[in-house]
Amino acid sequence: MAKQNTVFKDAYNRCLRLLADTSSLPSEPELGQVLGVSRTTVRAILSRFEELQLIAWDKRKKNVLRQPRPDDYFPTEETDSLADIIERSFMRRILAGGAEPGMQINELELAREIGTGTTSVREFLIRFSRFGLIEKRPNSHWILKGFTREFALELTEVREMFELRSAARFVSLPDDHPAWEELTKIEALHREILADIDRRYQEFSELDEQFHLLVHKASSNRFIVDFYDIIAIVFHYHYQWNKTNARQRNARALEEHLAYIEALRSHDPEKAEQACRRHLQSARETLLQSIP
Amino acid sequence: MAKQNTVFKDAYNRCLRLLADTSSLPSEPELGQVLGVSRTTVRAILSRFEELQLIAWDKRKKNVLRQPRPDDYFPTEETDSLADIIERSFMRRILAGGAEPGMQINELELAREIGTGTTSVREFLIRFSRFGLIEKRPNSHWILKGFTREFALELTEVREMFELRSAARFVSLPDDHPAWEELTKIEALHREILADIDRRYQEFSELDEQFHLLVHKASSNRFIVDFYDIIAIVFHYHYQWNKTNARQRNARALEEHLAYIEALRSHDPEKAEQACRRHLQSARETLLQSIP
DNA sequence: ATTCTGTCTTTTATCTACAATAGACAGATC
DNA sequence: GATCTGTCTATTGTAGATAAAAGACAGAAT
């Protein structure tokens, strides 16, 4: 295989959902816009729809013939990009599978295990290396540095510097800046989840990422915003594998976020700094607790 | 070609220099250690030496037969790793060759121009992307964000946060920490160069990198240390292409470094912070001046 | 008993090839 | 006149192959 057609399959599934709600599809360029793919892919999707008698396609007319059935969709496993698959496998390996620091990482072995070519694994490792968890010995293997206490401390140190600075910028954003509007939306979501915490506490993880990213973006500094990727991925997988007291922890974090949001709204740098510090402190403790 | 044998050629040249100073070479493992290559490569070098009648090789005996001639060496162009070559070509292109922000970068074109395969170019771009100068559109081209004023400001903002923090750590390093010794060496080099500034001012660039890296390392934070790569590469190429007033600028920076070093030595955090700020301020100005 | 060499195996770095996807352009349609 | 479609070309993403380099192990030399 040269290239997986995951872009096609994923767009196909999304287009199928669009099709369920309408009696005819819009123009090719418009579909491309909505789905975020090129016209070439759109046309491939339409051709398939036609073959399966889902639509009658004649130039500008794309009339829906029947409702999609569950088995018209591609299985979701097939719509994930190769990079995502590699990332997940790799993270599972190094987080779950008792990966000791200092261990060697073998490109070929990883590729075979994941069922992919070495090129993709290699490119993944290069991209991943900026997270500071692995390191390359040129002409030789990669070394796993491991998700250790030091790693967590170094990560949080930088995170705290960056977020404090971003929060300080946030309070001085002009009132008509779109960030305020998004902050309102995020706050509302916090309240919704808190009101039904027993059932919805798992939604916190995603919301947490959204909120902190919004704060970091206020820095208008690409290095600060990019660094948030590292934090996001660490916390993302961290949440997945450390579920002890999740409900309670998340409830507490939600409350802290609300205090933090209020402080940002006050436009008072002092208050914002305090609320930010308080939350970062407890986030750090949570992270450290999960490391042996 | 599968792999360039630059490791071999470079080690070969260095081994040839060793050979000039001795009448017999040490054991294979020892040579490997000295040259930083595996025994496989060492043996390849020795075989070649034997072929060219440079040594008589019989098991443990490796007696030098004749002095190397200039044409025994491989040309230096052939000893650079592919990654270095790509980096240089790319930087020349984007810094020298009027590269406008927003320009598209084409992997295949770049590869052809440099005379290499697309894989290597691609891997380079992935690695390079962490410097924030280019950005990838998946399934499509890379975009050059350009060495703009914003870039320089964002870079220096983070640099200043990191270096101030590192300097604060530096002053509290214990007296027996090896960093102090290295600081002494670096200081001596500063004085040497200053004493002969008219002729040696170009050596500043390398020294600058050494000094700031030493400071950053005091942070014991991999993210801070890794970030210094970005600063180093930017300043490295910056020095190469902006030569106006180089002598004067470098002399001033050397003086500032000396004050900064003295402040670090004082173990006084206040003094260190002041000296650090002063120097970073003028470093920032210098960088900004060179951007249109 | 340690260190070295000869030989063999494994792994990385890089090239080439090709399908998936993006993108460009002219003529058709509204 | 603007937008859309048909067709064609260019570029990316990935696999597979191969030489360079690393590394392992047993037997030889000190």
XYZ file of C-alpha atoms (C1' of nucleotides) in Angstrom:
644
model
C 0.000 0.000 0.000
C 1.258 3.451 -0.780
C -1.008 5.690 1.224
C -3.921 4.735 3.459
C -7.142 6.268 2.211
C -8.218 7.305 5.693
C -8.934 10.839 4.575
C -11.424 9.433 2.107
C -13.032 7.051 4.574
C -13.356 9.602 7.324
C -14.792 12.238 4.985
C -17.071 9.595 3.502
C -18.524 8.791 6.910
C -19.057 12.436 7.733
C -20.658 13.025 4.371
C -22.977 10.101 4.967
C -24.163 11.833 8.113
C -24.839 14.993 6.131
C -26.757 12.974 3.620
C -29.050 11.610 6.310
C -30.397 15.114 6.950
C -31.134 16.308 3.478
C -32.697 15.436 0.164
C -29.900 16.686 -2.057
C -26.222 17.510 -1.645
C -24.585 20.875 -2.414
C -21.890 21.570 -5.013
C -18.524 19.822 -4.985
C -16.498 22.844 -3.817
C -18.984 23.508 -1.049
C -18.838 19.903 0.143
C -15.075 20.130 0.074
C -15.248 23.175 2.306
C -17.607 21.562 4.778
C -15.649 18.325 4.975
C -12.241 19.943 4.831
C -10.991 17.904 1.882
C -10.161 18.541 -1.754
C -12.564 18.205 -4.635
C -10.789 15.069 -5.719
C -11.839 13.362 -2.514
C -15.342 14.779 -2.694
C -15.745 13.308 -6.152
C -14.493 9.948 -4.935
C -17.127 10.018 -2.204
C -19.890 10.973 -4.615
C -18.866 8.206 -7.005
C -19.118 5.686 -4.219
C -22.492 7.045 -3.141
C -23.679 6.627 -6.689
C -22.396 3.061 -6.935
C -24.201 2.136 -3.729
C -27.382 3.762 -5.005
C -27.365 6.281 -2.204
C -27.716 9.182 -4.582
C -28.568 9.857 -8.202
C -25.708 11.980 -9.472
C -25.907 13.964 -12.636
C -23.602 16.956 -12.800
C -25.076 19.504 -10.400
C -27.919 17.297 -9.266
C -27.125 14.973 -6.381
C -30.460 13.699 -5.172
C -30.636 11.411 -2.198
C -32.200 8.064 -3.098
C -32.237 6.322 0.254
C -31.257 6.750 3.884
C -27.823 5.386 4.854
C -27.799 2.113 6.778
C -25.367 1.435 9.612
C -23.361 -0.879 7.381
C -22.862 1.843 4.795
C -20.367 3.471 7.164
C -16.722 2.482 7.256
C -15.691 1.016 10.609
C -14.205 3.740 12.779
C -10.917 1.873 13.140
C -10.330 2.454 9.466
C -10.821 6.183 9.634
C -7.999 6.940 12.049
C -4.913 8.357 10.463
C -1.806 6.250 10.665
C -0.128 8.856 12.842
C -2.913 8.531 15.431
C -2.662 4.780 15.423
C 1.063 4.882 15.949
C 0.730 7.432 18.714
C -1.821 5.368 20.582
C 0.121 2.135 20.272
C 3.281 3.822 21.350
C 1.748 5.555 24.327
C 0.087 2.348 25.438
C 3.429 0.620 25.239
C 5.359 3.194 27.182
C 2.735 4.094 29.738
C 0.925 0.851 30.362
C 3.482 -1.774 29.511
C 5.968 -1.246 32.315
C 8.408 0.653 30.188
C 11.550 1.251 32.152
C 13.634 4.375 31.611
C 16.742 3.610 29.632
C 15.014 1.012 27.509
C 15.888 0.899 23.863
C 13.327 1.571 21.198
C 13.563 -0.378 18.002
C 11.988 1.129 14.891
C 11.560 -2.106 13.012
C 10.058 -3.965 15.948
C 7.637 -1.131 16.644
C 6.641 -1.020 12.992
C 5.986 -4.750 12.872
C 3.983 -4.646 16.068
C 1.808 -1.825 14.798
C 1.610 -3.324 11.342
C 3.040 -0.425 9.433
C 6.180 0.596 7.577
C 9.308 1.852 9.274
C 9.136 5.245 7.622
C 5.971 6.180 9.460
C 7.263 4.970 12.789
C 10.455 6.868 12.283
C 8.669 10.072 11.441
C 6.462 9.635 14.447
C 9.467 9.211 16.726
C 11.094 12.327 15.315
C 7.960 14.340 15.901
C 7.447 12.783 19.303
C 10.988 13.459 20.442
C 10.182 17.068 21.125
C 8.104 15.905 24.078
C 11.306 15.025 25.874
C 10.311 11.424 26.599
C 12.669 9.813 24.121
C 16.066 10.653 22.746
C 17.939 9.644 19.641
C 21.422 8.222 19.432
C 22.391 8.899 15.836
C 23.081 5.803 13.771
C 21.823 3.801 16.679
C 18.656 3.288 18.683
C 16.261 5.588 20.463
C 16.304 5.668 24.224
C 13.214 5.868 26.341
C 13.709 8.435 29.029
C 10.478 7.481 30.665
C 7.601 9.182 32.334
C 9.450 9.857 35.546
C 9.118 12.209 38.452
C 11.836 14.449 37.005
C 9.974 14.615 33.750
C 6.797 15.695 35.500
C 8.638 18.320 37.535
C 10.426 19.777 34.542
C 7.223 19.840 32.578
C 5.230 21.567 35.292
C 7.975 24.089 35.928
C 7.767 25.354 32.370
C 4.035 25.050 32.309
C 3.724 27.273 35.324
C 6.003 29.940 33.877
C 4.058 29.945 30.641
C 0.603 29.856 32.085
C 1.264 32.607 34.612
C 2.515 34.815 31.838
C -0.456 33.933 29.630
C -2.931 34.613 32.403
C -1.350 38.012 32.937
C -1.858 38.758 29.253
C -5.374 37.438 29.330
C -6.626 39.955 31.901
C -5.472 42.820 29.710
C -7.140 41.628 26.521
C -9.541 44.253 25.134
C -13.210 43.663 25.881
C -14.056 42.934 22.273
C -11.486 40.148 21.957
C -13.133 36.848 20.943
C -11.409 35.076 23.832
C -13.916 36.554 26.284
C -16.778 35.042 24.397
C -15.137 31.664 24.341
C -14.423 31.988 28.029
C -18.125 32.467 28.628
C -18.950 29.328 26.696
C -16.359 27.332 28.572
C -17.618 28.627 31.881
C -21.150 27.549 31.033
C -19.917 24.071 30.206
C -18.160 23.919 33.547
C -21.392 24.688 35.349
C -23.302 22.141 33.307
C -20.893 19.382 34.112
C -20.641 20.319 37.776
C -24.409 20.190 38.080
C -24.376 16.584 36.909
C -20.927 15.647 38.088
C -21.655 12.026 38.967
C -22.504 11.158 35.428
C -20.485 13.609 33.412
C -17.188 13.861 35.292
C -15.332 12.172 32.453
C -16.002 15.099 30.188
C -13.634 17.160 32.280
C -10.501 15.992 30.496
C -11.478 17.521 27.192
C -12.792 20.680 28.779
C -9.590 21.089 30.760
C -7.600 21.033 27.571
C -9.862 23.584 25.909
C -9.700 25.952 28.816
C -5.962 25.943 29.322
C -5.333 26.210 25.612
C -7.504 29.302 25.523
C -5.444 30.837 28.315
C -2.152 29.954 26.618
C -3.307 31.458 23.363
C -3.605 34.819 25.057
C 0.185 34.894 25.161
C 0.270 35.352 21.352
C 3.517 33.461 21.480
C 3.880 30.437 19.200
C 6.415 28.800 21.493
C 4.125 29.032 24.478
C 1.121 27.813 22.517
C 3.096 24.968 20.932
C 4.400 23.882 24.289
C 0.850 23.321 25.372
C 0.786 20.308 23.025
C 3.155 18.537 25.361
C 1.065 19.277 28.411
C -2.087 18.238 26.592
C -0.751 14.888 25.480
C 0.680 14.080 28.883
C -2.520 14.927 30.695
C -4.614 13.231 28.050
C -2.960 9.857 28.492
C -2.543 10.454 32.191
C -6.306 10.784 32.600
C -6.815 7.614 30.640
C -4.760 5.443 32.867
C -5.074 6.998 36.289
C -8.708 6.766 37.229
C -8.436 6.737 41.029
C -10.701 9.322 42.582
C -11.364 10.729 39.175
C -14.772 12.069 40.076
C -13.563 13.874 43.149
C -10.428 15.231 41.499
C -12.335 16.517 38.526
C -14.950 18.177 40.690
C -12.254 20.000 42.572
C -10.517 21.065 39.382
C -13.785 22.360 37.970
C -14.295 24.529 41.045
C -10.762 25.841 40.743
C -11.317 26.632 37.096
C -14.422 28.609 37.942
C -12.513 30.674 40.493
C -9.733 31.135 37.937
C -12.219 32.238 35.272
C -13.782 34.738 37.629
C -10.355 36.128 38.451
C -9.580 36.523 34.745
C -12.860 38.354 34.284
C -12.000 40.769 37.053
C -9.161 42.162 34.901
C -7.130 42.259 38.070
C -3.639 40.801 37.471
C -3.097 40.043 41.140
C -6.260 38.032 41.496
C -5.614 36.188 38.267
C -2.123 35.260 39.342
C -3.353 33.932 42.657
C -6.134 31.847 41.170
C -3.788 30.542 38.489
C -1.148 29.563 41.000
C -3.649 27.813 43.185
C -4.949 25.706 40.348
C -1.527 24.888 38.905
C -0.358 23.830 42.329
C -3.092 21.275 42.689
C -2.745 20.122 39.077
C 0.900 19.472 39.760
C 0.128 17.498 42.895
C -2.377 15.374 41.046
C 0.114 14.579 38.342
C 2.866 13.736 40.795
C 0.653 11.476 42.855
C 0.189 9.202 39.902
C 3.908 8.626 39.482
C 5.482 5.970 41.677
C 22.659 4.735 -2.671
C 21.207 3.528 0.593
C 23.209 5.352 3.222
C 26.010 7.862 2.765
C 29.199 6.646 4.343
C 29.931 10.010 5.883
C 30.496 8.479 9.286
C 33.242 6.369 7.763
C 34.818 9.232 5.847
C 34.768 11.621 8.741
C 36.199 9.046 11.156
C 38.739 8.077 8.520
C 39.994 11.652 8.254
C 40.224 12.018 12.003
C 42.029 8.713 12.288
C 44.469 9.840 9.656
C 45.337 12.793 11.846
C 45.925 10.466 14.790
C 48.149 8.350 12.608
C 50.348 11.324 11.783
C 51.402 11.567 15.409
C 52.290 8.013 16.243
C 54.144 4.958 15.063
C 51.433 2.409 15.805
C 47.697 2.522 16.376
C 45.902 1.205 19.482
C 43.370 -1.621 19.636
C 40.135 -1.568 17.663
C 37.837 -0.944 20.642
C 40.054 1.868 21.836
C 40.062 3.509 18.414
C 36.303 3.162 18.349
C 36.108 4.992 21.643
C 38.390 7.802 20.550
C 36.635 8.298 17.227
C 33.153 7.760 18.550
C 32.267 5.014 16.081
C 31.662 1.287 16.190
C 34.287 -1.361 15.674
C 32.794 -2.134 12.289
C 33.725 1.321 11.094
C 37.139 1.164 12.730
C 37.895 -2.031 10.868
C 36.772 -0.485 7.608
C 39.192 2.379 8.214
C 42.047 0.038 9.062
C 41.383 -2.032 5.942
C 41.590 1.061 3.824
C 44.798 2.157 5.555
C 46.253 -1.221 4.778
C 45.232 -1.060 1.134
C 46.857 2.328 0.759
C 50.017 1.063 2.437
C 49.611 3.497 5.285
C 49.951 0.776 7.878
C 51.002 -2.852 8.159
C 48.116 -4.564 9.888
C 48.403 -7.961 11.445
C 45.958 -8.641 14.264
C 47.109 -6.504 17.169
C 49.981 -4.895 15.335
C 49.112 -1.781 13.348
C 52.430 -0.215 12.462
C 52.544 3.024 10.598
C 54.396 2.679 7.304
C 54.299 6.220 6.013
C 53.020 9.681 6.830
C 49.656 10.605 5.341
C 49.698 12.920 2.360
C 47.121 15.683 1.868
C 45.415 13.667 -0.854
C 44.897 10.715 1.492
C 42.159 12.710 3.192
C 38.599 12.704 1.957
C 37.414 16.139 0.847
C 35.613 17.860 3.705
C 32.429 18.259 1.666
C 32.049 14.523 1.742
C 32.269 14.232 5.499
C 29.236 16.320 6.352
C 26.188 14.362 7.321
C 23.226 14.658 5.023
C 21.214 16.343 7.743
C 23.806 19.121 7.999
C 23.812 19.619 4.265
C 20.071 19.884 4.137
C 20.007 22.280 7.045
C 22.534 24.577 5.450
C 20.854 24.571 2.058
C 17.515 25.200 3.619
C 18.677 28.016 5.840
C 20.454 29.657 2.957
C 17.281 29.459 0.950
C 15.011 30.907 3.590
C 17.364 33.489 5.040
C 19.351 34.669 2.059
C 17.051 34.018 -0.855
C 14.326 36.551 -0.185
C 11.930 34.040 1.264
C 8.606 35.684 1.824
C 6.366 34.623 4.689
C 3.483 32.550 3.399
C 5.578 30.923 0.690
C 4.986 27.276 0.034
C 7.685 24.723 0.546
C 7.828 21.796 -1.805
C 9.522 18.633 -0.602
C 10.328 17.248 -4.007
C 11.710 20.515 -5.324
C 13.869 20.975 -2.250
C 15.137 17.427 -2.551
C 16.058 17.859 -6.193
C 17.801 21.127 -5.500
C 19.868 19.637 -2.713
C 20.426 16.440 -4.645
C 18.925 14.051 -2.142
C 15.864 11.868 -1.626
C 12.562 13.184 -0.401
C 12.602 11.116 2.782
C 15.571 12.973 4.178
C 14.134 16.347 3.323
C 10.852 15.372 4.892
C 12.469 14.223 8.090
C 14.454 17.403 8.220
C 11.330 19.512 7.847
C 9.596 17.593 10.613
C 12.528 18.110 12.930
C 12.872 21.702 11.882
C 9.221 22.506 12.400
C 9.703 22.746 16.119
C 11.622 25.955 15.521
C 8.369 27.645 14.612
C 9.554 28.920 11.238
C 7.522 26.523 9.137
C 4.197 24.838 9.520
C 2.653 21.785 7.963
C -0.706 21.528 6.235
C -1.435 17.813 6.368
C -1.694 16.139 2.970
C -0.520 19.356 1.489
C 2.482 21.635 1.510
C 4.552 23.245 4.215
C 4.210 26.961 4.766
C 7.087 29.227 5.500
C 6.187 31.506 8.347
C 9.357 33.443 7.897
C 11.957 35.074 10.012
C 9.818 38.024 10.924
C 9.754 40.614 13.646
C 7.023 38.687 15.470
C 9.114 35.563 15.367
C 12.060 37.372 16.900
C 9.906 38.909 19.613
C 8.259 35.631 20.534
C 11.602 33.889 20.590
C 13.257 36.464 22.791
C 10.308 36.579 25.157
C 10.711 32.911 25.959
C 14.460 33.127 25.927
C 14.397 35.830 28.539
C 12.068 33.879 30.821
C 14.249 30.812 30.551
C 17.570 32.487 30.893
C 16.559 34.560 33.893
C 15.383 31.441 35.616
C 18.541 29.559 34.680
C 20.767 32.374 35.899
C 18.932 32.352 39.214
C 19.654 28.645 39.504
C 23.242 29.121 38.474
C 24.128 31.404 41.384
C 22.975 28.789 43.826
C 24.948 25.896 42.373
C 27.254 24.317 44.956
C 30.899 25.370 44.735
C 32.044 21.948 43.612
C 29.704 21.858 40.636
C 31.613 21.411 37.351
C 29.795 24.386 35.862
C 32.037 26.761 37.827
C 35.115 25.315 36.288
C 33.703 25.608 32.823
C 32.684 29.163 33.565
C 36.309 29.932 34.386
C 37.466 28.504 31.079
C 34.881 30.454 29.175
C 35.801 33.628 30.977
C 39.454 33.156 30.059
C 38.498 32.729 26.418
C 36.522 35.943 26.592
C 39.550 37.829 27.808
C 41.766 36.281 25.160
C 39.476 37.285 22.365
C 38.898 40.758 23.744
C 42.647 41.313 23.926
C 42.919 40.648 20.211
C 39.480 41.738 19.178
C 40.358 43.129 15.773
C 41.539 39.824 14.517
C 39.492 37.357 16.521
C 36.058 38.951 16.786
C 34.529 36.263 14.605
C 35.169 33.673 17.258
C 32.521 35.300 19.395
C 29.608 33.496 17.788
C 30.732 30.079 18.942
C 31.731 31.309 22.362
C 28.382 33.002 22.804
C 26.634 29.726 22.183
C 28.844 27.902 24.647
C 28.315 30.448 27.369
C 24.559 30.695 27.146
C 24.198 26.953 26.873
C 26.161 26.578 30.084
C 23.800 28.990 31.809
C 20.725 27.237 30.477
C 22.004 23.888 31.627
C 21.962 25.127 35.185
C 18.179 24.962 34.994
C 18.347 21.156 34.971
C 15.244 21.328 32.874
C 15.246 19.465 29.566
C 12.657 21.770 28.050
C 14.688 24.844 28.844
C 17.894 23.264 27.600
C 16.231 21.942 24.437
C 14.771 25.329 23.709
C 18.253 26.712 23.558
C 18.688 24.802 20.277
C 16.272 27.194 18.663
C 18.069 30.247 19.938
C 21.407 28.797 18.918
C 20.383 28.050 15.360
C 18.760 31.436 14.889
C 21.748 33.327 16.213
C 24.146 31.073 14.362
C 22.695 31.873 10.960
C 21.963 35.400 11.993
C 25.647 36.030 12.634
C 26.518 34.535 9.302
C 24.450 36.893 7.300
C 24.390 40.095 9.267
C 27.954 41.294 9.449
C 27.375 45.017 9.863
C 29.332 46.362 12.774
C 30.194 42.849 13.785
C 33.427 43.789 15.471
C 31.881 46.493 17.550
C 28.803 44.487 18.454
C 30.824 41.488 19.489
C 33.172 43.573 21.599
C 30.227 45.016 23.443
C 28.658 41.610 23.964
C 31.940 40.245 25.294
C 32.073 43.036 27.863
C 28.507 42.326 28.864
C 29.267 38.645 29.217
C 32.166 39.425 31.507
C 29.945 41.526 33.742
C 27.336 38.767 33.665
C 29.945 36.148 34.584
C 31.164 38.245 37.463
C 27.604 38.628 38.703
C 27.083 34.872 38.566
C 30.249 34.386 40.537
C 29.036 36.755 43.243
C 26.289 34.240 44.133
C 24.023 37.229 44.482
C 20.691 36.602 42.726
C 19.915 40.304 42.417
C 23.165 41.133 40.696
C 22.898 38.145 38.415
C 19.396 39.111 37.385
C 20.461 42.645 36.580
C 23.473 41.619 34.529
C 21.423 38.995 32.721
C 18.670 41.452 31.902
C 21.109 44.015 30.632
C 22.743 41.577 28.269
C 19.517 40.039 27.033
C 18.163 43.480 26.352
C 21.022 44.370 24.062
C 21.013 40.920 22.438
C 17.380 41.455 21.600
C 18.051 44.869 20.132
C 20.828 43.510 17.982
C 18.588 40.772 16.657
C 15.721 43.137 15.946
C 17.908 45.630 14.143
C 18.760 43.039 11.554
C 15.122 42.454 10.646
C 13.570 44.874 8.182
C 41.306 -13.258 33.675
C 41.007 -9.763 30.807
C 41.227 -7.690 26.453
C 41.295 -8.225 21.500
C 39.989 -10.018 16.935
C 37.120 -12.542 13.391
C 32.670 -13.315 12.049
C 27.925 -12.843 11.959
C 23.350 -10.573 12.844
C 20.566 -6.639 13.617
C 19.288 -1.994 12.951
C 19.407 2.461 10.974
C 19.616 5.885 7.059
C 18.315 6.616 2.619
C 16.554 5.834 -2.075
C 12.858 4.662 -5.225
C 8.250 3.655 -6.482
C 3.322 4.291 -6.316
C -1.463 5.148 -4.565
C -4.053 8.845 -2.217
C -4.899 13.491 -2.123
C -4.530 18.193 -3.421
C -4.757 21.615 -6.772
C -4.980 23.939 -11.562
C -7.399 25.095 -15.823
C -10.681 25.228 -19.506
C -15.084 24.649 -20.921
C -20.053 23.935 -19.370
C -23.969 25.565 -16.713
C -26.703 28.566 -14.217
C -20.304 36.986 -14.820
C -19.930 33.851 -11.417
C -19.851 29.234 -10.071
C -19.570 24.410 -11.173
C -17.841 20.220 -13.420
C -14.531 17.285 -16.166
C -9.962 16.367 -16.750
C -5.282 16.556 -15.976
C -0.974 17.310 -13.234
C 1.706 17.777 -9.078
C 2.630 16.578 -4.468
C 2.335 14.047 -0.312
C 2.281 9.748 2.588
C 3.796 5.139 2.957
C 5.862 0.737 1.796
C 9.790 -1.914 0.510
C 14.600 -2.563 -0.575
C 19.503 -1.999 0.341
C 24.136 -0.255 1.858
C 26.246 1.672 6.060
C 26.889 1.312 10.706
C 26.194 -0.723 15.178
C 26.498 -4.471 18.080
C 26.818 -9.518 19.839
C 29.499 -13.644 20.705
C 32.955 -17.129 20.617
C 37.490 -18.181 20.281
C 42.462 -16.251 20.174
C 46.081 -13.589 22.216
C 48.151 -11.316 25.982
